[in-house]
XYZ file of C-alpha atoms in Angstrom:
665
model
C 131.069 174.325 111.527
C 131.840 174.600 107.815
C 133.242 171.944 105.442
C 135.881 172.004 102.635
C 136.579 169.394 100.000
C 140.301 168.634 99.286
C 141.771 165.729 97.473
C 138.797 163.509 97.465
C 137.911 163.923 101.131
C 135.586 165.991 103.255
C 137.694 168.063 105.608
C 135.920 169.706 108.539
C 136.828 173.330 109.461
C 136.850 174.276 113.078
C 136.946 177.915 112.771
C 133.435 178.644 112.455
C 133.436 179.869 109.076
C 132.981 178.248 105.782
C 136.217 177.900 103.592
C 134.898 180.341 101.099
C 134.341 182.939 103.830
C 137.701 182.297 105.354
C 139.445 182.687 101.877
C 137.603 185.772 101.285
C 138.768 187.465 104.556
C 142.347 186.560 103.526
C 141.792 188.003 100.043
C 140.410 191.205 101.680
C 143.376 191.569 104.045
C 145.678 191.106 101.133
C 143.996 193.872 99.266
C 143.986 196.076 102.280
C 140.554 196.859 101.753
C 138.624 196.854 105.217
C 135.612 198.989 104.241
C 134.005 196.807 101.557
C 131.767 193.933 102.914
C 133.652 190.557 102.342
C 131.973 187.210 101.496
C 132.446 186.297 105.117
C 130.707 189.347 106.311
C 127.955 188.704 103.996
C 127.254 185.033 104.897
C 128.106 184.997 108.455
C 124.638 184.635 110.092
C 123.416 182.646 113.062
C 121.294 180.551 110.779
C 124.136 179.377 108.515
C 124.743 175.604 108.206
C 126.820 173.364 106.010
C 125.780 169.706 105.184
C 128.179 167.185 103.802
C 128.191 163.833 102.329
C 130.972 161.521 100.964
C 131.389 163.684 97.771
C 129.469 166.886 98.438
C 129.874 170.123 100.326
C 126.333 171.699 100.310
C 126.096 175.326 101.670
C 122.784 176.413 102.850
C 122.452 179.829 104.259
C 120.001 181.332 106.696
C 117.337 184.039 106.017
C 118.868 186.995 107.600
C 118.664 189.954 105.026
C 121.852 191.705 103.943
C 119.959 194.419 101.767
C 123.024 196.788 101.953
C 125.128 194.355 99.970
C 126.227 195.916 96.668
C 126.342 194.088 93.282
C 130.122 194.293 93.684
C 129.803 192.486 97.135
C 127.783 189.844 95.435
C 130.407 189.359 92.578
C 133.032 189.000 95.213
C 131.177 186.287 97.018
C 130.485 184.486 93.818
C 134.223 184.697 92.706
C 135.373 183.629 96.172
C 133.302 180.381 95.982
C 134.599 179.758 92.454
C 138.244 180.438 93.569
C 138.137 178.191 96.623
C 136.547 175.008 95.323
C 137.713 172.585 92.620
C 134.112 172.178 91.676
C 131.452 174.706 92.485
C 127.808 174.243 91.449
C 125.232 177.172 91.731
C 122.065 175.487 92.165
C 118.462 175.458 93.419
C 117.244 172.724 95.671
C 113.964 172.278 93.647
C 115.638 172.225 90.169
C 115.653 168.781 88.596
C 118.461 169.739 86.194
C 120.502 170.892 89.136
C 119.970 167.673 90.943
C 120.934 165.655 87.870
C 124.233 167.591 87.678
C 125.016 166.919 91.266
C 124.160 163.324 90.789
C 126.517 163.137 87.878
C 129.441 164.430 90.108
C 128.551 161.953 92.900
C 128.412 159.065 90.447
C 131.993 159.920 89.470
C 133.062 160.340 93.037
C 134.265 163.885 92.342
C 133.805 166.387 95.363
C 132.059 169.491 94.820
C 130.519 172.420 96.695
C 127.077 173.599 95.833
C 125.343 176.889 96.886
C 121.537 176.611 97.028
C 120.399 179.846 95.753
C 116.738 179.292 96.787
C 117.754 178.752 100.427
C 120.320 181.532 100.560
C 119.601 185.185 101.776
C 119.390 187.607 98.855
C 119.475 184.287 96.649
C 117.478 186.131 93.998
C 119.969 189.008 93.781
C 122.676 186.502 93.838
C 121.303 184.586 90.980
C 120.890 187.755 88.834
C 124.567 188.694 89.312
C 125.691 185.095 88.769
C 123.724 184.605 85.537
C 125.070 188.003 84.241
C 128.679 187.114 85.077
C 128.305 183.604 83.611
C 126.221 184.708 80.629
C 123.912 181.808 81.317
C 120.099 181.872 81.358
C 119.427 179.795 84.253
C 120.920 177.410 87.048
C 122.728 175.129 87.387
C 125.970 176.810 86.613
C 129.081 174.685 87.079
C 132.767 175.843 87.504
C 135.676 173.491 87.533
C 139.235 174.629 88.495
C 137.888 178.316 88.317
C 136.724 177.660 84.715
C 133.256 178.003 83.759
C 131.832 174.726 82.335
C 128.255 176.032 81.897
C 124.719 174.761 82.505
C 123.371 171.272 82.414
C 123.616 170.309 78.804
C 127.152 171.665 78.575
C 128.167 169.813 81.644
C 126.921 166.546 80.409
C 128.668 167.125 77.090
C 132.091 167.918 78.768
C 131.541 164.600 80.816
C 130.955 162.557 77.842
C 133.481 164.165 75.402
C 136.497 165.255 77.792
C 135.922 163.727 81.138
C 135.995 165.793 84.330
C 139.010 164.044 85.761
C 140.849 165.295 82.663
C 139.418 168.858 83.215
C 140.549 168.848 86.854
C 144.312 168.221 86.136
C 146.801 169.956 88.033
C 150.389 170.388 86.549
C 149.574 167.591 84.113
C 148.355 165.279 86.716
C 144.879 164.301 87.645
C 143.715 164.154 91.259
C 141.897 160.917 91.265
C 140.235 159.347 94.176
C 141.944 156.267 95.725
C 140.055 153.002 95.328
C 140.633 149.486 96.666
C 140.006 148.032 93.076
C 139.711 149.126 89.609
C 136.750 146.891 89.088
C 134.383 144.916 91.232
C 132.391 142.322 89.621
C 129.128 141.371 91.559
C 128.201 137.832 90.548
C 130.412 134.929 89.644
C 128.520 133.336 86.701
C 129.845 132.971 83.181
C 129.594 136.608 82.246
C 131.009 137.889 85.461
C 133.985 135.526 85.395
C 134.784 136.147 81.758
C 134.865 139.869 82.322
C 136.914 139.795 85.588
C 139.556 137.665 83.994
C 139.672 139.821 80.918
C 140.109 143.007 83.014
C 143.077 141.259 85.053
C 144.717 140.368 81.718
C 144.574 144.042 80.865
C 146.314 144.838 84.155
C 143.489 145.930 86.408
C 142.966 145.031 89.995
C 139.711 143.058 90.225
C 137.383 141.659 92.847
C 134.727 139.027 92.253
C 131.931 138.671 94.759
C 129.780 135.608 94.479
C 127.188 134.366 96.835
C 124.453 131.743 96.422
C 121.304 132.406 98.516
C 120.142 128.839 99.288
C 116.625 127.872 97.778
C 113.755 127.401 100.153
C 114.591 123.678 100.474
C 118.259 124.599 101.199
C 119.936 123.836 97.728
C 123.227 125.819 97.127
C 126.149 125.281 94.816
C 129.662 126.572 94.061
C 131.281 129.212 91.857
C 130.175 129.472 88.147
C 126.662 130.731 88.272
C 123.384 129.190 86.999
C 124.708 127.739 83.620
C 127.257 125.640 85.157
C 125.607 124.496 88.383
C 121.811 124.377 87.802
C 121.356 125.414 84.113
C 122.944 124.500 80.680
C 125.503 122.009 81.774
C 123.407 119.688 84.044
C 120.440 120.095 81.661
C 122.245 119.041 78.620
C 123.855 116.117 80.445
C 120.424 114.923 81.570
C 119.135 115.385 78.132
C 121.810 113.271 76.712
C 120.806 110.610 79.380
C 117.341 110.601 77.927
C 118.752 110.252 74.344
C 120.779 107.397 75.377
C 117.579 105.825 76.600
C 115.971 106.439 73.271
C 119.042 104.833 71.495
C 118.754 101.695 73.757
C 115.219 101.319 72.335
C 116.448 101.750 68.818
C 119.460 99.357 69.247
C 117.583 96.046 68.709
C 116.555 97.202 65.243
C 120.254 97.541 64.502
C 120.963 94.136 65.684
C 121.945 94.629 69.250
C 120.609 91.820 71.517
C 119.716 93.215 74.921
C 118.830 90.156 76.972
C 118.015 91.891 80.163
C 115.710 94.841 80.848
C 117.763 98.089 81.078
C 117.142 100.241 84.114
C 118.226 103.699 84.958
C 119.618 104.894 88.144
C 118.901 108.410 89.242
C 121.477 108.285 91.986
C 124.284 107.289 89.572
C 123.267 109.963 87.085
C 123.252 112.833 89.687
C 126.326 111.776 91.311
C 128.228 111.797 87.985
C 126.709 115.152 86.995
C 127.570 116.733 90.270
C 131.112 115.414 90.141
C 131.680 117.036 86.746
C 130.127 120.241 88.075
C 132.335 120.098 91.095
C 135.526 119.903 88.719
C 134.212 122.964 86.885
C 133.675 124.883 90.253
C 137.291 124.073 91.220
C 138.582 125.045 87.821
C 137.092 128.428 88.072
C 138.642 129.176 91.403
C 142.073 128.105 90.040
C 141.643 130.129 86.904
C 140.821 133.312 88.923
C 143.804 132.731 91.075
C 146.070 132.254 88.099
C 144.716 135.462 86.440
C 145.360 137.499 89.764
C 141.530 137.994 90.236
C 140.575 138.175 94.064
C 137.538 136.091 94.738
C 135.243 136.174 97.873
C 132.397 134.044 98.599
C 130.337 137.057 99.935
C 126.955 138.813 99.165
C 127.661 142.155 97.532
C 125.538 145.280 98.310
C 125.989 148.818 97.475
C 126.110 151.226 100.422
C 127.225 154.407 98.866
C 128.997 155.877 95.662
C 131.818 153.722 94.669
C 131.422 151.575 97.833
C 130.196 148.060 98.588
C 129.637 145.864 101.478
C 130.528 142.164 101.114
C 128.879 139.775 103.755
C 130.030 136.209 103.915
C 128.065 133.201 105.227
C 129.019 133.742 108.673
C 127.786 137.265 108.618
C 131.086 138.967 108.651
C 130.994 142.289 106.721
C 133.768 143.971 104.759
C 133.697 147.121 102.757
C 135.462 147.869 99.571
C 135.645 150.648 96.957
C 136.220 150.597 93.356
C 136.434 152.916 90.362
C 133.983 150.949 88.389
C 131.345 148.051 89.051
C 129.848 145.393 86.985
C 126.528 143.852 87.907
C 126.338 140.197 86.741
C 123.975 138.692 89.276
C 121.760 136.698 86.925
C 118.304 135.498 87.820
C 116.639 133.082 90.054
C 113.428 130.889 89.434
C 110.066 132.586 90.370
C 107.559 131.111 92.659
C 103.822 131.168 92.400
C 103.047 132.924 95.501
C 100.360 130.284 96.505
C 100.035 128.160 99.643
C 102.620 125.389 99.703
C 104.837 126.497 96.656
C 107.988 127.227 98.760
C 107.368 124.495 101.233
C 106.706 121.569 98.891
C 107.644 122.512 95.309
C 111.075 122.456 93.642
C 112.613 124.424 90.781
C 115.512 123.813 88.507
C 117.739 125.145 91.208
C 116.897 121.949 93.164
C 116.257 119.377 90.329
C 119.823 118.581 89.106
C 121.151 117.644 92.572
C 117.883 116.138 93.934
C 118.927 113.172 96.242
C 116.038 111.048 95.168
C 114.223 110.212 91.831
C 111.280 112.712 91.492
C 108.810 110.095 90.471
C 105.495 111.167 89.057
C 105.988 114.737 88.178
C 103.974 117.911 87.594
C 105.985 120.409 85.635
C 104.319 123.846 86.001
C 105.189 126.350 83.197
C 105.603 126.580 79.531
C 109.062 128.054 79.308
C 112.073 126.232 77.719
C 113.182 125.290 81.175
C 109.791 123.570 81.747
C 109.770 121.682 78.370
C 113.354 120.779 78.716
C 112.871 119.293 82.110
C 109.599 117.588 81.283
C 111.379 116.142 78.307
C 114.365 114.444 79.962
C 112.260 113.312 82.813
C 109.879 111.635 80.483
C 112.971 110.287 78.536
C 114.077 108.598 81.836
C 110.729 106.711 81.911
C 108.979 108.834 84.467
C 105.202 109.941 84.428
C 105.265 113.571 83.441
C 102.513 116.041 83.136
C 102.936 119.723 82.099
C 100.457 122.451 83.207
C 100.373 125.259 81.001
C 98.550 128.634 81.514
C 98.637 129.874 77.823
C 101.081 129.284 74.894
C 104.381 127.240 74.799
C 107.652 128.876 74.537
C 106.483 132.501 74.514
C 109.000 134.697 72.495
C 110.058 131.885 70.189
C 108.517 130.908 66.851
C 105.008 129.567 67.586
C 105.016 127.269 64.580
C 108.103 125.495 66.033
C 106.736 125.545 69.647
C 103.493 123.974 68.660
C 105.329 121.139 66.834
C 107.520 120.590 69.899
C 104.473 120.310 72.093
C 102.815 117.830 69.673
C 105.934 115.788 69.631
C 106.263 115.572 73.312
C 102.457 114.458 73.714
C 103.047 111.744 71.085
C 105.947 110.458 73.279
C 103.827 110.317 76.432
C 104.181 113.686 78.132
C 100.670 114.736 79.261
C 99.553 118.554 78.928
C 96.937 120.270 81.095
C 96.185 123.383 79.150
C 94.840 126.765 80.478
C 95.122 125.913 84.190
C 97.060 127.446 86.957
C 97.869 125.864 90.447
C 96.364 127.695 93.353
C 97.264 125.369 96.245
C 99.872 122.592 97.000
C 99.316 120.247 99.864
C 101.449 117.487 101.339
C 99.517 114.184 101.558
C 102.504 112.001 102.518
C 105.998 112.779 103.641
C 108.798 110.888 101.840
C 111.564 111.049 99.200
C 109.555 111.398 97.214
C 106.504 112.077 99.126
C 102.888 112.730 97.757
C 101.444 116.116 97.004
C 97.987 117.074 96.074
C 97.722 120.032 93.641
C 94.574 122.125 93.212
C 94.342 124.273 90.015
C 91.828 126.701 88.560
C 91.034 127.140 84.977
C 92.352 130.302 83.218
C 89.104 130.481 81.127
C 86.179 129.685 83.475
C 85.436 128.706 87.128
C 86.446 125.001 86.651
C 88.713 123.556 89.428
C 90.849 120.303 89.144
C 93.000 118.374 91.582
C 95.853 115.821 91.046
C 98.309 113.885 92.993
C 101.986 113.954 92.191
C 105.381 112.952 93.856
C 107.041 116.085 92.748
C 105.907 119.504 91.540
C 108.565 121.381 89.580
C 107.963 125.008 89.016
C 109.293 126.570 85.820
C 107.191 129.660 85.246
C 109.945 132.187 84.642
C 112.900 133.817 86.413
C 113.428 137.109 88.293
C 116.466 139.315 88.041
C 118.623 139.493 91.146
C 118.640 143.316 91.458
C 116.342 144.129 94.230
C 118.406 143.405 97.303
C 121.921 144.557 96.187
C 121.490 148.248 97.172
C 120.988 149.808 93.760
C 118.615 152.495 95.340
C 121.728 153.545 97.453
C 123.602 154.644 94.332
C 120.730 155.657 92.077
C 120.832 152.729 89.533
C 117.470 152.646 87.884
C 115.568 149.313 87.172
C 112.285 148.317 85.701
C 110.065 148.246 88.795
C 107.872 145.554 87.321
C 110.593 142.927 86.218
C 113.639 144.207 88.173
C 115.629 144.374 84.911
C 118.301 147.075 84.383
C 118.054 149.486 81.465
C 121.500 150.112 79.889
C 122.792 151.979 76.854
C 124.369 150.193 73.872
C 127.622 150.001 75.913
C 126.092 148.137 78.929
C 126.311 151.241 80.931
C 123.534 151.921 83.557
C 122.242 155.494 84.378
C 125.058 155.771 86.894
C 128.054 156.246 84.797
C 130.547 154.032 86.847
C 128.205 150.980 87.065
C 127.808 148.492 84.237
C 125.665 145.462 83.780
C 125.603 142.429 81.692
C 123.726 139.130 81.288
C 120.291 138.082 82.328
C 119.692 141.315 84.380
C 119.706 143.545 81.306
C 116.273 144.739 80.051
C 115.377 143.608 76.521
C 118.457 141.432 75.939
C 118.682 137.557 75.374
C 119.089 135.566 78.504
C 121.929 133.332 77.278
C 125.215 132.436 78.623
C 127.266 132.927 75.586
C 125.818 136.491 75.181
C 126.799 137.313 78.825
C 130.401 136.036 78.256
C 130.798 137.892 74.908
C 129.320 141.080 76.282
C 131.411 140.949 79.336
C 134.624 140.605 77.445
C 133.850 143.248 74.961
C 132.936 145.712 77.735
C 136.149 145.226 79.609
C 138.199 145.674 76.341
C 136.281 149.057 75.681
C 136.821 150.216 79.263
C 140.539 149.289 79.545
C 141.944 147.979 76.240
C 141.061 150.843 73.973
C 138.525 148.709 71.861
C 135.328 150.253 70.346
C 133.634 147.086 69.549
C 130.214 146.484 71.150
C 128.159 143.391 71.554
C 125.776 142.685 68.748
C 122.646 141.282 70.161
C 120.942 140.653 66.828
C 121.132 137.128 65.157
C 122.069 135.328 68.279
C 121.697 131.469 67.789
C 120.277 129.454 70.520
C 118.913 126.006 71.091
C 116.078 124.505 73.234
C 117.113 120.991 74.296
C 113.547 119.338 74.201
C 113.427 115.692 73.093
C 113.050 117.022 69.469
C 115.709 119.620 69.731
C 114.914 123.162 68.495
C 117.569 125.497 67.100
C 116.913 129.083 66.039
C 118.757 132.218 64.807
C 117.326 135.557 63.881
C 113.606 136.489 63.684
C 110.707 134.251 64.428
C 108.008 134.121 61.688
C 105.793 136.334 63.828
C 108.470 138.957 64.506
C 109.583 139.000 60.884
C 106.026 139.727 59.846
C 105.840 142.444 62.496
C 109.097 144.140 61.436
C 109.066 143.702 57.565
C 105.389 143.006 56.716
C 103.838 139.806 55.562
C 104.111 140.733 51.939
C 107.776 141.293 52.249
C 108.868 137.934 53.643
C 108.982 134.459 52.047
C 109.034 131.426 54.270
C 110.709 128.184 52.807
C 110.160 125.034 54.671
C 110.145 121.183 54.699
C 109.851 118.213 56.874
C 112.614 115.694 56.951
C 113.425 112.288 58.274
C 116.834 111.721 59.854
C 118.593 108.607 58.321
C 119.329 107.347 61.962
C 115.561 107.013 62.578
C 114.603 105.259 59.398
C 115.671 101.747 60.520
C 113.918 101.831 63.853
C 110.943 103.469 61.891
C 110.097 106.158 64.231
C 109.168 109.848 64.056
C 108.795 109.947 60.262
C 108.212 113.555 58.968
C 108.484 115.167 62.439
C 111.720 116.962 61.978
C 111.232 120.347 60.354
C 113.252 123.054 58.691
C 112.476 126.610 57.992
C 114.148 129.742 56.668
C 112.576 133.260 56.579
C 113.690 135.626 53.727
C 113.406 139.281 53.344
C 112.190 139.751 49.809
C 113.043 143.394 49.520
C 116.757 142.731 50.699
C 117.767 140.403 47.956
C 115.905 137.516 49.839
C 118.449 137.811 52.797
C 117.756 135.189 55.313
C 116.416 136.884 58.494
C 115.194 133.711 60.325
C 116.564 130.154 60.788
C 114.662 127.359 62.522
C 115.246 123.663 62.779
C 113.597 120.859 64.778
C 115.642 117.604 64.753
C 118.592 115.810 66.398
C 121.757 117.814 67.094
C 119.799 121.125 66.218
C 122.345 123.227 68.128
C 125.216 121.921 66.112
C 123.359 122.758 62.830
C 122.295 126.146 64.020
C 125.737 127.158 65.238
C 127.100 126.661 61.764
C 124.551 128.495 59.940
C 124.604 131.426 62.417
C 127.886 132.509 61.077
C 126.510 132.610 57.652
C 123.473 134.527 58.712
C 125.656 137.046 60.526
C 127.396 137.515 57.200
C 124.167 138.388 55.488
C 123.629 135.119 53.574
C 120.815 135.153 50.951
C 118.481 132.494 49.699
C 120.403 132.265 46.407
C 123.778 131.764 48.226
C 122.087 128.968 50.456
C 120.769 127.301 47.423
C 124.151 127.329 45.649
C 125.755 125.603 48.705
C 126.422 121.922 48.070
C 124.874 119.812 50.865
C 126.693 116.960 52.746
C 124.819 113.651 52.202
C 123.318 112.129 54.246
C 122.975 114.593 57.140
C 120.080 116.511 58.592
C 121.517 119.980 57.729
C 121.634 119.006 54.076
C 117.660 119.903 53.985
C 118.631 123.564 54.065
C 120.362 123.543 50.707
C 117.201 122.050 48.930
C 114.393 124.066 50.364
C 112.187 125.047 47.550
C 108.510 125.047 48.785
C 107.017 128.209 50.328
C 104.388 128.476 52.997
C 102.568 130.922 50.778
C 102.182 128.183 47.910
C 100.802 125.706 50.317
C 102.885 122.984 48.608
C 103.536 119.581 49.945
C 106.559 119.484 52.283
C 106.464 115.805 53.356
C 109.559 113.869 52.557
C 109.270 110.332 51.173
C 112.784 109.130 50.594
C 116.473 109.791 51.065
């Protein structure tokens, strides 16, 4: 039984001959030539088979010899295949470039027919005739609408510059496959939601699939992704709670008479935070509906080209197709892989809705999540210890990271350095219970043990890419990290599949970055824009007790990129006026700019430790993006008395070794 591809579908033929052979017979009859061997006569052997998939008609012929076939017979055969297939690929099954060409057409969901010459009788003779006719040196040789496209390089060039749907026009109209949606977004986080609404505004039919796999302890949440539910939003609110606690301690120095001891209620705080998050979840659903975006609370998984399976929490499966897909699945916290970690430990996915005060807490990890959580828990008056394997805040400026660690230690957070947990055991059940943690030194054979009410793991996050069927459609990932490599347009190696956010390889894992990239991507796909996301000079803030804002290069990265002799670092400590009356943390806040000497002292790195660091950094980020120089910064008049004013008066360089302590206003 043969196969034929027509209008995006595979149509089975029941006459026993492949479509090319049948057409050849008709052509021969029209020509009145019954003496020359036709394509059908040449190929009709008992071993002949045709294999088909959703977008491919792959013809493999048997080994029966047809040594009497003339060169003209072979030409007729080749021409017949070209004439009777919208896309015809002459290929070899062992040729890597042939496979890439076929994968390209599969990724576009364009049906094609391929002839595997190495599995075809007289394949060598056919190939010689083909290459002579096509004036090509080797396979693959691709034809579209009876017009030669060419080999691998030419085919890829046509795809990029013209597009095969354009090439396959008939009477000015394109035979495009029919899909359920223009765009399906996998992941209902900030980036995915922003992209989906932008696409809908541009008139596209959009589906968002979002599903939260519960944590080992059963925690789950609503629409909106990590930032809204278990990240930026609850973290900042709990950080603010801790700041208010510090303000209460400062208040008597400003004349406030607090007659009674002030206590904190964990239950009241978490209820208020979760109520606010719930309002955001509802708001996102309303916004999708108002923008005509279809939303399903279902787990998305690729099952084939342009096709996805959506499974809801009851196990009901639905299948959808789309012209394009956007992967915005984000990341989830990593576990240690030791006895007791998933049974007894929590992560940031559990902390912000925890039904009880965590009590004495061990935070494992040195990431910004680890230090932020340790900071606000300590600010609530809890006994907090941080266990660190190596350095703090890897990837951030280490000068700033070390000052953050020092400040936290001075404010009661204990650090156990160069140790790694190897076992967590439950001593006592409860809310909280009591856990025993065994840890081994990262430097020697020493073993320590400790007892805590709660163990919070914050050792990093893993991209949610390994269980969404990417292998079914050929999307490549970094096997070690699960991250997805993309080009500068957020496009994966499969042309109709894109990715944004934390799943991207080598990009900053920040909510505003995902939102910005998602909107710009959609505007390029559907709005005619050419603007791409700029991943350089992205501002960010770490909400530790002493907040850290940064934009541009760390000192280490600047030295690595420009050379130590080509950068100048200006820095200074400062003392916020608000902290002078309670007389705390004198000369603990710190400001630093990194300048590229050979580029007119352009500021390539901005760093600040102090209150409201995020607010300060956001303002300077615009100037840095515009290429501000040290001279321009010096000529800016400061606002007095505010923390950001210090950046307009920086004069001491690190290279000079001069005094940077501040003694007055």
